[in-house]
C-alpha cells in the first residue's frame, strides 16, 4: 500500500465536497482538491481560502454577511469545545446561476492539538427540487380552491333544480321507490369529491388543537354524512386533543366508507341502500387500550395526563389501563388483506370510487402525529384503528 499520508490525502481529494482543516485558531492547515478548484473557478485570491489563511478572520471581515458571521460564531464554538459540531445552509449565488451549500464543522483531536474539519457540500439540486415541490403544491392547492369556488355555485344550482324536478310528477327521473333520483345522487357525489379534493391538498401539520369528546366528534360528523338506515354507536367516550375541523373530515370519510362499502353488494347498490335501508350497516366507535412494546397482550400503564379506563381481569380484579386512541368498525364485508395498506393511497379504489376518502383519513392522522391501520372487525367487517392519540384525563 502507498504511504499512509498520501493515501489519506488522495481520499480527501476524491471527495466532491470542498474540505479544509483548521487549527484551533482558525488557520487553514489543509485543503483538498475540490476546495482549491472552487477557489480557482470563483477567482478567489490565495489569501481568501488557501493554506495559511485564517478562515475565521476572512469570515469576520465579511461583517455585512449574516451567514459569514454565523459561520464564524459556529466554528469558534466547535474549536473551543462548546459544541461538538455545527452546520449551516447558505446561498452562494453568482451572476450566472443560483447555488446553495451546507457547511459542516466537526472537531477532532490529533495528539495534543485540536482541529476543525470544515466541509462545504453543494445542495443546489436538493434546494431546487424542494422549491419545485413547493411550487407544485401551491399550484395544486390553488387549482383545488379554484375548482371548489368555481364549481360550488353551479353545482348548488344544479342540485336545487334536481330536487325541484323530483317533485314534478310529470317528469320521470328514475327515482323508483325512493324520492332521490340518480341525477341528484350523481350531483351529490360530485359535491363530495370536490370537498375531498380540497381537504386533501390543504391538510397541513396541526398548529392549534382543542380538547374534544369522542362522542361529540362522532355525532357532529355523523350529521354531515348521508347515512340512510345505517347506525352508529359509541361504546366508550374519551376526551382527546385535536383540530376539530380535521377530525370531522376523518370521521366523515370513515363513516362514508362504511356506508358505501359496508353493503354486501357493489357500489351501484349504495344509493339504493341509503334510500331504502337495505343491508343497513352498523358502525361502532370505541377506545383502544395502549399495549406495551414487548407484548400486545400486556396493558400499558396510564401515562401522565393521559386518559385511562378501569377494566376487570380474568381473575375478577379491577385494573386501570391507558387509552391510546380509538377505533371505528362496521359489520360489512370488510377489506381484503391485500388491500388494507393500499386503501390509504390517494386514488386507490377497487370498485371505481374517487379513492380520496381514506387518503384524507391518513393525512389527517399524519398531521396529528397519529397512526392509522385497517384491520378486521369482530364481525368480519372493516375496522380502522387510530393510535398515538393525545388523550386527556378527566
CSV table of C-alpha atoms in Angstrom, one decimal:
chain,number,residue,atom,x,y,z
A,1,UNK,CA,0.0,0.0,0.0
A,2,UNK,CA,1.1,3.6,-0.7
A,3,UNK,CA,2.4,5.9,2.1
A,4,UNK,CA,-0.4,6.4,4.7
A,5,UNK,CA,-0.5,10.2,4.5
A,6,UNK,CA,-0.6,10.2,0.7
A,7,UNK,CA,-3.3,7.5,0.8
A,8,UNK,CA,-5.5,9.7,3.1
A,9,UNK,CA,-4.8,12.8,1.0
A,10,UNK,CA,-5.9,11.0,-2.1
A,11,UNK,CA,-9.1,10.0,-0.4
A,12,UNK,CA,-9.9,13.6,0.6
A,13,UNK,CA,-9.1,14.8,-2.9
A,14,UNK,CA,-11.5,12.3,-4.3
A,15,UNK,CA,-14.4,13.9,-2.3
A,16,UNK,CA,-16.7,16.1,-4.3
A,17,UNK,CA,-17.2,18.3,-1.2
A,18,UNK,CA,-14.9,21.2,-0.5
A,19,UNK,CA,-12.8,20.2,2.6
A,20,UNK,CA,-10.4,22.2,4.7
A,21,UNK,CA,-8.8,21.6,8.1
A,22,UNK,CA,-8.4,24.5,10.6
A,23,UNK,CA,-6.2,24.6,13.7
A,24,UNK,CA,-7.7,25.8,17.0
A,25,UNK,CA,-7.0,29.5,16.0
A,26,UNK,CA,-8.9,29.1,12.7
A,27,UNK,CA,-5.8,29.0,10.4
A,28,UNK,CA,-6.2,26.7,7.4
A,29,UNK,CA,-3.6,23.9,7.5
A,30,UNK,CA,-5.0,21.7,4.8
A,31,UNK,CA,-7.3,21.9,1.7
A,32,UNK,CA,-8.5,19.2,-0.6
A,33,UNK,CA,-8.5,19.4,-4.4
A,34,UNK,CA,-12.2,20.4,-4.5
A,35,UNK,CA,-11.6,23.3,-2.2
A,36,UNK,CA,-8.7,24.5,-4.3
A,37,UNK,CA,-10.6,24.1,-7.6
A,38,UNK,CA,-13.6,26.0,-6.2
A,39,UNK,CA,-11.4,29.0,-5.3
A,40,UNK,CA,-9.7,29.0,-8.7
A,41,UNK,CA,-13.1,28.8,-10.5
A,42,UNK,CA,-14.5,31.6,-8.5
A,43,UNK,CA,-11.3,33.7,-8.9
A,44,UNK,CA,-10.7,33.9,-5.2
A,45,UNK,CA,-7.2,35.0,-4.1
A,46,UNK,CA,-5.0,32.6,-2.1
A,47,UNK,CA,-5.4,34.9,1.0
A,48,UNK,CA,-9.1,34.2,1.0
A,49,UNK,CA,-9.1,30.5,1.4
A,50,UNK,CA,-5.6,29.0,0.9
A,51,UNK,CA,-3.4,27.2,3.4
A,52,UNK,CA,-2.1,29.6,6.0
A,53,UNK,CA,-5.1,31.9,5.8
A,54,UNK,CA,-7.1,32.5,9.0
A,55,UNK,CA,-10.5,31.3,7.9
A,56,UNK,CA,-12.3,32.9,10.9
A,57,UNK,CA,-10.7,36.3,10.1
A,58,UNK,CA,-12.0,36.0,6.5
A,59,UNK,CA,-15.5,35.3,7.8
A,60,UNK,CA,-15.3,38.2,10.3
A,61,UNK,CA,-14.2,40.6,7.5
A,62,UNK,CA,-17.5,40.0,5.7
A,63,UNK,CA,-19.3,41.8,8.5
A,64,UNK,CA,-22.2,42.6,6.2
A,65,UNK,CA,-22.9,39.0,5.5
A,66,UNK,CA,-25.1,37.4,8.2
A,67,UNK,CA,-24.2,33.9,7.0
A,68,UNK,CA,-20.5,34.5,7.3
A,69,UNK,CA,-20.9,35.9,10.8
A,70,UNK,CA,-23.0,32.9,11.9
A,71,UNK,CA,-20.4,30.5,10.3
A,72,UNK,CA,-17.6,32.2,12.3
A,73,UNK,CA,-19.5,32.0,15.5
A,74,UNK,CA,-20.4,28.3,15.0
A,75,UNK,CA,-16.8,27.3,14.0
A,76,UNK,CA,-15.4,29.1,17.1
A,77,UNK,CA,-17.8,27.2,19.3
A,78,UNK,CA,-16.7,23.9,17.8
A,79,UNK,CA,-13.0,24.9,18.1
A,80,UNK,CA,-13.3,25.8,21.8
A,81,UNK,CA,-15.3,22.7,22.6
A,82,UNK,CA,-18.6,24.5,23.4
A,83,UNK,CA,-20.3,22.3,20.8
A,84,UNK,CA,-19.3,19.1,19.0
A,85,UNK,CA,-20.4,20.1,15.5
A,86,UNK,CA,-22.0,23.0,13.6
A,87,UNK,CA,-23.9,23.1,10.3
A,88,UNK,CA,-25.3,25.9,8.2
A,89,UNK,CA,-27.2,26.1,4.9
A,90,UNK,CA,-26.4,29.2,2.9
A,91,UNK,CA,-26.8,30.7,-0.6
A,92,UNK,CA,-23.7,31.3,-2.7
A,93,UNK,CA,-25.2,32.9,-5.9
A,94,UNK,CA,-23.2,34.1,-8.8
A,95,UNK,CA,-24.3,36.4,-11.7
A,96,UNK,CA,-24.7,33.3,-13.9
A,97,UNK,CA,-26.6,31.0,-11.5
A,98,UNK,CA,-28.0,30.4,-8.1
A,99,UNK,CA,-26.4,27.9,-5.8
A,100,UNK,CA,-26.8,26.7,-2.2
A,101,UNK,CA,-24.3,25.0,0.1
A,102,UNK,CA,-24.3,23.4,3.5
A,103,UNK,CA,-21.3,23.8,5.7
A,104,UNK,CA,-20.4,21.2,8.4
A,105,UNK,CA,-17.8,21.9,11.1
A,106,UNK,CA,-16.6,18.9,13.2
A,107,UNK,CA,-13.9,19.0,15.9
A,108,UNK,CA,-11.3,16.2,16.3
A,109,UNK,CA,-8.0,15.8,18.2
A,110,UNK,CA,-4.6,14.7,16.8
A,111,UNK,CA,-2.1,14.2,19.6
A,112,UNK,CA,-2.5,17.2,22.0
A,113,UNK,CA,-3.9,19.5,19.3
A,114,UNK,CA,-7.5,20.3,18.4
A,115,UNK,CA,-8.5,20.7,14.8
A,116,UNK,CA,-11.8,21.6,13.0
A,117,UNK,CA,-12.8,19.8,9.8
A,118,UNK,CA,-14.8,22.1,7.5
A,119,UNK,CA,-16.8,20.6,4.7
A,120,UNK,CA,-18.9,22.6,2.1
A,121,UNK,CA,-21.4,20.5,0.1
A,122,UNK,CA,-23.3,21.8,-2.9
A,123,UNK,CA,-27.0,21.2,-2.2
A,124,UNK,CA,-28.3,23.2,-5.2
A,125,UNK,CA,-30.2,20.3,-6.8
A,126,UNK,CA,-31.9,19.5,-3.5
A,127,UNK,CA,-33.0,23.1,-2.9
A,128,UNK,CA,-34.3,23.3,-6.5
A,129,UNK,CA,-36.3,20.1,-6.0
A,130,UNK,CA,-37.7,21.4,-2.8
A,131,UNK,CA,-38.6,24.7,-4.5
A,132,UNK,CA,-40.3,22.8,-7.4
A,133,UNK,CA,-42.2,20.7,-4.9
A,134,UNK,CA,-43.4,23.7,-3.0
A,135,UNK,CA,-44.5,25.4,-6.2
A,136,UNK,CA,-46.3,22.3,-7.4
A,137,UNK,CA,-48.1,22.0,-4.0
A,138,UNK,CA,-49.1,25.7,-4.3
A,139,UNK,CA,-50.4,25.1,-7.8
A,140,UNK,CA,-52.3,22.1,-6.6
A,141,UNK,CA,-53.9,24.0,-3.7
A,142,UNK,CA,-54.8,26.9,-6.0
A,143,UNK,CA,-56.3,24.5,-8.5
A,144,UNK,CA,-58.3,22.8,-5.8
A,145,UNK,CA,-59.6,26.1,-4.4
A,146,UNK,CA,-60.5,27.2,-7.9
A,147,UNK,CA,-62.5,24.1,-8.5
A,148,UNK,CA,-64.1,24.4,-5.1
A,149,UNK,CA,-65.2,28.0,-5.6
A,150,UNK,CA,-66.0,27.9,-9.4
A,151,UNK,CA,-67.9,24.6,-9.3
A,152,UNK,CA,-69.6,25.0,-6.0
A,153,UNK,CA,-72.1,27.6,-7.1
A,154,UNK,CA,-73.2,26.0,-10.4
A,155,UNK,CA,-73.3,22.6,-8.6
A,156,UNK,CA,-75.6,24.0,-5.9
A,157,UNK,CA,-77.9,25.4,-8.6
A,158,UNK,CA,-78.0,22.0,-10.3
A,159,UNK,CA,-78.8,20.2,-7.0
A,160,UNK,CA,-81.6,22.6,-6.3
A,161,UNK,CA,-83.0,22.1,-9.8
A,162,UNK,CA,-82.7,18.3,-9.5
A,163,UNK,CA,-84.7,18.4,-6.2
A,164,UNK,CA,-87.4,20.6,-7.9
A,165,UNK,CA,-87.7,18.2,-10.8
A,166,UNK,CA,-88.1,15.3,-8.4
A,167,UNK,CA,-91.2,17.0,-7.1
A,168,UNK,CA,-92.8,17.2,-10.6
A,169,UNK,CA,-95.0,14.2,-11.2
A,170,UNK,CA,-94.9,14.8,-14.9
A,171,UNK,CA,-91.1,14.2,-15.1
A,172,UNK,CA,-89.7,10.8,-14.6
A,173,UNK,CA,-86.1,11.0,-13.2
A,174,UNK,CA,-86.0,7.3,-12.4
A,175,UNK,CA,-86.5,7.7,-8.7
A,176,UNK,CA,-88.0,4.3,-8.4
A,177,UNK,CA,-89.4,3.6,-4.9
A,178,UNK,CA,-87.3,6.3,-3.3
A,179,UNK,CA,-87.5,10.1,-3.5
A,180,UNK,CA,-83.9,10.5,-4.6
A,181,UNK,CA,-83.1,10.4,-8.3
A,182,UNK,CA,-79.9,9.1,-9.9
A,183,UNK,CA,-79.3,12.6,-11.1
A,184,UNK,CA,-79.3,14.1,-7.6
A,185,UNK,CA,-77.2,11.2,-6.3
A,186,UNK,CA,-74.6,11.9,-9.0
A,187,UNK,CA,-74.5,15.6,-8.2
A,188,UNK,CA,-74.2,14.9,-4.5
A,189,UNK,CA,-71.3,12.6,-5.4
A,190,UNK,CA,-69.6,15.4,-7.3
A,191,UNK,CA,-70.0,17.7,-4.3
A,192,UNK,CA,-68.4,15.1,-2.1
A,193,UNK,CA,-65.4,14.6,-4.4
A,194,UNK,CA,-64.9,18.4,-4.6
A,195,UNK,CA,-64.9,18.6,-0.8
A,196,UNK,CA,-62.5,15.7,-0.5
A,197,UNK,CA,-60.1,17.1,-3.1
A,198,UNK,CA,-59.9,20.4,-1.3
A,199,UNK,CA,-59.3,18.8,2.0
A,200,UNK,CA,-56.6,16.5,0.6
A,201,UNK,CA,-54.4,19.3,-0.7
A,202,UNK,CA,-54.9,21.7,2.2
A,203,UNK,CA,-54.2,19.5,5.2
A,204,UNK,CA,-51.1,20.6,7.0
A,205,UNK,CA,-49.3,20.0,10.3
A,206,UNK,CA,-51.5,20.9,13.2
A,207,UNK,CA,-50.7,24.2,15.0
A,208,UNK,CA,-53.8,24.6,17.2
A,209,UNK,CA,-55.8,21.9,18.9
A,210,UNK,CA,-58.8,21.7,21.2
A,211,UNK,CA,-60.0,19.2,23.8
A,212,UNK,CA,-62.7,17.2,22.1
A,213,UNK,CA,-65.1,14.5,23.2
A,214,UNK,CA,-65.1,11.3,21.1
A,215,UNK,CA,-68.9,11.0,21.4
A,216,UNK,CA,-69.4,14.7,20.3
A,217,UNK,CA,-67.0,14.4,17.4
A,218,UNK,CA,-68.8,11.2,16.2
A,219,UNK,CA,-72.3,12.9,16.5
A,220,UNK,CA,-71.0,16.0,14.6
A,221,UNK,CA,-69.5,14.0,11.7
A,222,UNK,CA,-72.5,11.7,11.5
A,223,UNK,CA,-74.8,14.6,10.9
A,224,UNK,CA,-72.8,15.6,7.8
A,225,UNK,CA,-72.9,12.2,6.1
A,226,UNK,CA,-75.8,10.7,4.1
A,227,UNK,CA,-76.2,7.5,6.2
A,228,UNK,CA,-79.7,6.3,5.4
A,229,UNK,CA,-80.6,3.5,7.7
A,230,UNK,CA,-77.1,2.9,8.8
A,231,UNK,CA,-76.5,3.2,12.6
A,232,UNK,CA,-73.6,4.3,14.7
A,233,UNK,CA,-72.9,3.7,18.4
A,234,UNK,CA,-70.2,4.9,20.7
A,235,UNK,CA,-69.0,2.1,23.1
A,236,UNK,CA,-66.7,4.3,25.2
A,237,UNK,CA,-66.2,8.0,25.4
A,238,UNK,CA,-62.9,9.8,25.9
A,239,UNK,CA,-61.5,13.3,25.5
A,240,UNK,CA,-58.5,14.0,23.3
A,241,UNK,CA,-56.6,16.9,21.8
A,242,UNK,CA,-57.1,17.5,18.1
A,243,UNK,CA,-58.1,20.0,15.4
A,244,UNK,CA,-61.9,19.8,15.3
A,245,UNK,CA,-62.3,20.5,11.6
A,246,UNK,CA,-59.8,17.9,10.5
A,247,UNK,CA,-61.2,15.3,12.9
A,248,UNK,CA,-64.6,15.9,11.4
A,249,UNK,CA,-63.1,15.1,8.0
A,250,UNK,CA,-61.6,11.9,9.4
A,251,UNK,CA,-64.8,10.6,10.9
A,252,UNK,CA,-67.0,11.7,7.9
A,253,UNK,CA,-64.8,9.8,5.5
A,254,UNK,CA,-64.6,6.7,7.6
A,255,UNK,CA,-68.4,6.8,8.1
A,256,UNK,CA,-68.9,7.3,4.4
A,257,UNK,CA,-66.6,4.5,3.6
A,258,UNK,CA,-68.6,2.1,5.9
A,259,UNK,CA,-71.9,3.2,4.4
A,260,UNK,CA,-70.7,2.9,0.8
A,261,UNK,CA,-68.7,-0.2,1.2
A,262,UNK,CA,-70.4,-1.9,4.1
A,263,UNK,CA,-73.2,-3.4,2.0
A,264,UNK,CA,-73.0,-6.9,0.6
A,265,UNK,CA,-73.4,-5.5,-2.9
A,266,UNK,CA,-71.5,-3.3,-5.3
A,267,UNK,CA,-71.2,0.5,-5.4
A,268,UNK,CA,-74.2,0.6,-7.8
A,269,UNK,CA,-76.3,-0.5,-4.9
A,270,UNK,CA,-75.1,2.1,-2.4
A,271,UNK,CA,-77.6,4.8,-3.3
A,272,UNK,CA,-80.4,2.2,-3.1
A,273,UNK,CA,-79.1,1.1,0.3
A,274,UNK,CA,-79.1,4.6,1.6
A,275,UNK,CA,-82.6,5.3,0.4
A,276,UNK,CA,-84.3,2.1,1.1
A,277,UNK,CA,-82.4,0.9,4.2
A,278,UNK,CA,-81.4,-2.5,2.6
A,279,UNK,CA,-78.4,-4.2,4.1
A,280,UNK,CA,-78.0,-1.4,6.7
A,281,UNK,CA,-74.6,-1.3,8.1
A,282,UNK,CA,-74.0,-1.0,11.9
A,283,UNK,CA,-70.9,1.1,12.9
A,284,UNK,CA,-69.3,1.2,16.3
A,285,UNK,CA,-66.8,3.6,17.7
A,286,UNK,CA,-64.8,3.0,20.9
A,287,UNK,CA,-61.5,3.5,22.6
A,288,UNK,CA,-58.3,1.5,22.2
A,289,UNK,CA,-56.2,0.3,25.2
A,290,UNK,CA,-52.5,1.0,25.0
A,291,UNK,CA,-50.2,-2.0,25.0
A,292,UNK,CA,-46.6,-2.5,26.0
A,293,UNK,CA,-43.8,-2.5,23.4
A,294,UNK,CA,-42.9,-6.1,24.3
A,295,UNK,CA,-46.3,-7.7,24.3
A,296,UNK,CA,-49.6,-6.8,22.6
A,297,UNK,CA,-51.4,-8.6,25.4
A,298,UNK,CA,-49.9,-6.8,28.4
A,299,UNK,CA,-51.7,-3.5,29.2
A,300,UNK,CA,-49.6,-0.3,29.4
A,301,UNK,CA,-49.6,1.9,32.5
A,302,UNK,CA,-51.6,5.1,32.1
A,303,UNK,CA,-49.3,7.9,31.1
A,304,UNK,CA,-49.2,11.2,33.0
A,305,UNK,CA,-52.1,13.4,31.9
A,306,UNK,CA,-53.4,10.7,29.6
A,307,UNK,CA,-56.8,9.1,29.8
A,308,UNK,CA,-57.4,5.6,31.3
A,309,UNK,CA,-60.2,3.2,32.0
A,310,UNK,CA,-60.9,0.6,34.5
A,311,UNK,CA,-61.4,-3.0,33.4
A,312,UNK,CA,-61.9,-6.4,35.0
A,313,UNK,CA,-59.2,-9.0,34.6
A,314,UNK,CA,-59.7,-12.8,34.2
A,315,UNK,CA,-59.3,-13.3,38.0
A,316,UNK,CA,-62.0,-10.8,38.8
A,317,UNK,CA,-59.8,-7.9,39.9
A,318,UNK,CA,-60.0,-4.4,38.5
A,319,UNK,CA,-57.1,-2.5,37.0
A,320,UNK,CA,-56.6,0.8,35.2
A,321,UNK,CA,-55.2,0.8,31.7
A,322,UNK,CA,-54.1,3.6,29.4
A,323,UNK,CA,-56.1,4.7,26.4
A,324,UNK,CA,-54.1,5.0,23.2
A,325,UNK,CA,-56.7,6.1,20.7
A,326,UNK,CA,-60.0,4.9,19.2
A,327,UNK,CA,-61.4,2.5,16.6
A,328,UNK,CA,-64.2,2.7,14.0
A,329,UNK,CA,-65.6,-0.7,12.8
A,330,UNK,CA,-68.6,-2.0,10.9
A,331,UNK,CA,-70.3,-5.3,10.2
A,332,UNK,CA,-69.9,-5.1,6.5
A,333,UNK,CA,-67.9,-7.5,4.2
A,334,UNK,CA,-64.6,-5.9,5.3
A,335,UNK,CA,-61.4,-5.1,3.4
A,336,UNK,CA,-59.4,-7.9,1.7
A,337,UNK,CA,-56.0,-8.3,3.4
A,338,UNK,CA,-54.1,-7.4,0.2
A,339,UNK,CA,-55.9,-4.0,0.1
A,340,UNK,CA,-55.5,-2.9,3.7
A,341,UNK,CA,-52.4,-0.8,3.1
A,342,UNK,CA,-53.3,0.3,-0.4
A,343,UNK,CA,-56.7,1.8,0.6
A,344,UNK,CA,-54.9,4.8,2.2
A,345,UNK,CA,-53.2,5.7,-1.1
A,346,UNK,CA,-54.8,8.6,-3.0
A,347,UNK,CA,-56.7,7.4,-6.0
A,348,UNK,CA,-56.8,3.7,-5.0
A,349,UNK,CA,-60.4,2.3,-5.2
A,350,UNK,CA,-61.0,-1.3,-6.3
A,351,UNK,CA,-64.7,-0.5,-7.0
A,352,UNK,CA,-64.5,2.7,-9.0
A,353,UNK,CA,-64.7,5.3,-6.3
A,354,UNK,CA,-62.7,8.5,-6.1
A,355,UNK,CA,-60.1,6.9,-3.9
A,356,UNK,CA,-59.7,10.1,-1.9
A,357,UNK,CA,-61.7,9.4,1.3
A,358,UNK,CA,-59.2,7.1,3.1
A,359,UNK,CA,-56.2,9.1,1.8
A,360,UNK,CA,-57.7,12.0,3.7
A,361,UNK,CA,-58.0,9.9,6.8
A,362,UNK,CA,-54.3,9.0,6.6
A,363,UNK,CA,-53.3,12.7,6.0
A,364,UNK,CA,-55.4,13.9,9.0
A,365,UNK,CA,-53.8,11.2,11.2
A,366,UNK,CA,-50.3,12.1,10.0
A,367,UNK,CA,-50.9,15.8,10.6
A,368,UNK,CA,-51.8,15.0,14.2
A,369,UNK,CA,-48.9,12.6,14.7
A,370,UNK,CA,-51.3,9.6,14.9
A,371,UNK,CA,-51.1,6.2,13.2
A,372,UNK,CA,-54.0,4.6,11.3
A,373,UNK,CA,-54.3,1.0,10.2
A,374,UNK,CA,-57.0,-1.1,8.6
A,375,UNK,CA,-57.9,-4.3,10.3
A,376,UNK,CA,-60.8,-6.8,10.5
A,377,UNK,CA,-63.7,-6.1,12.9
A,378,UNK,CA,-65.1,-8.6,15.4
A,379,UNK,CA,-68.0,-9.3,12.9
A,380,UNK,CA,-65.6,-9.6,9.9
A,381,UNK,CA,-66.2,-6.1,8.7
A,382,UNK,CA,-63.8,-3.2,8.3
A,383,UNK,CA,-62.0,-1.8,11.4
A,384,UNK,CA,-59.8,1.2,11.5
A,385,UNK,CA,-57.5,1.8,14.5
A,386,UNK,CA,-56.2,5.3,15.2
A,387,UNK,CA,-53.4,5.2,17.8
A,388,UNK,CA,-50.9,7.6,19.5
A,389,UNK,CA,-53.7,10.0,20.2
A,390,UNK,CA,-53.2,12.6,22.9
A,391,UNK,CA,-56.0,11.6,25.3
A,392,UNK,CA,-56.9,13.8,28.3
A,393,UNK,CA,-57.7,12.5,31.8
A,394,UNK,CA,-61.0,13.9,33.0
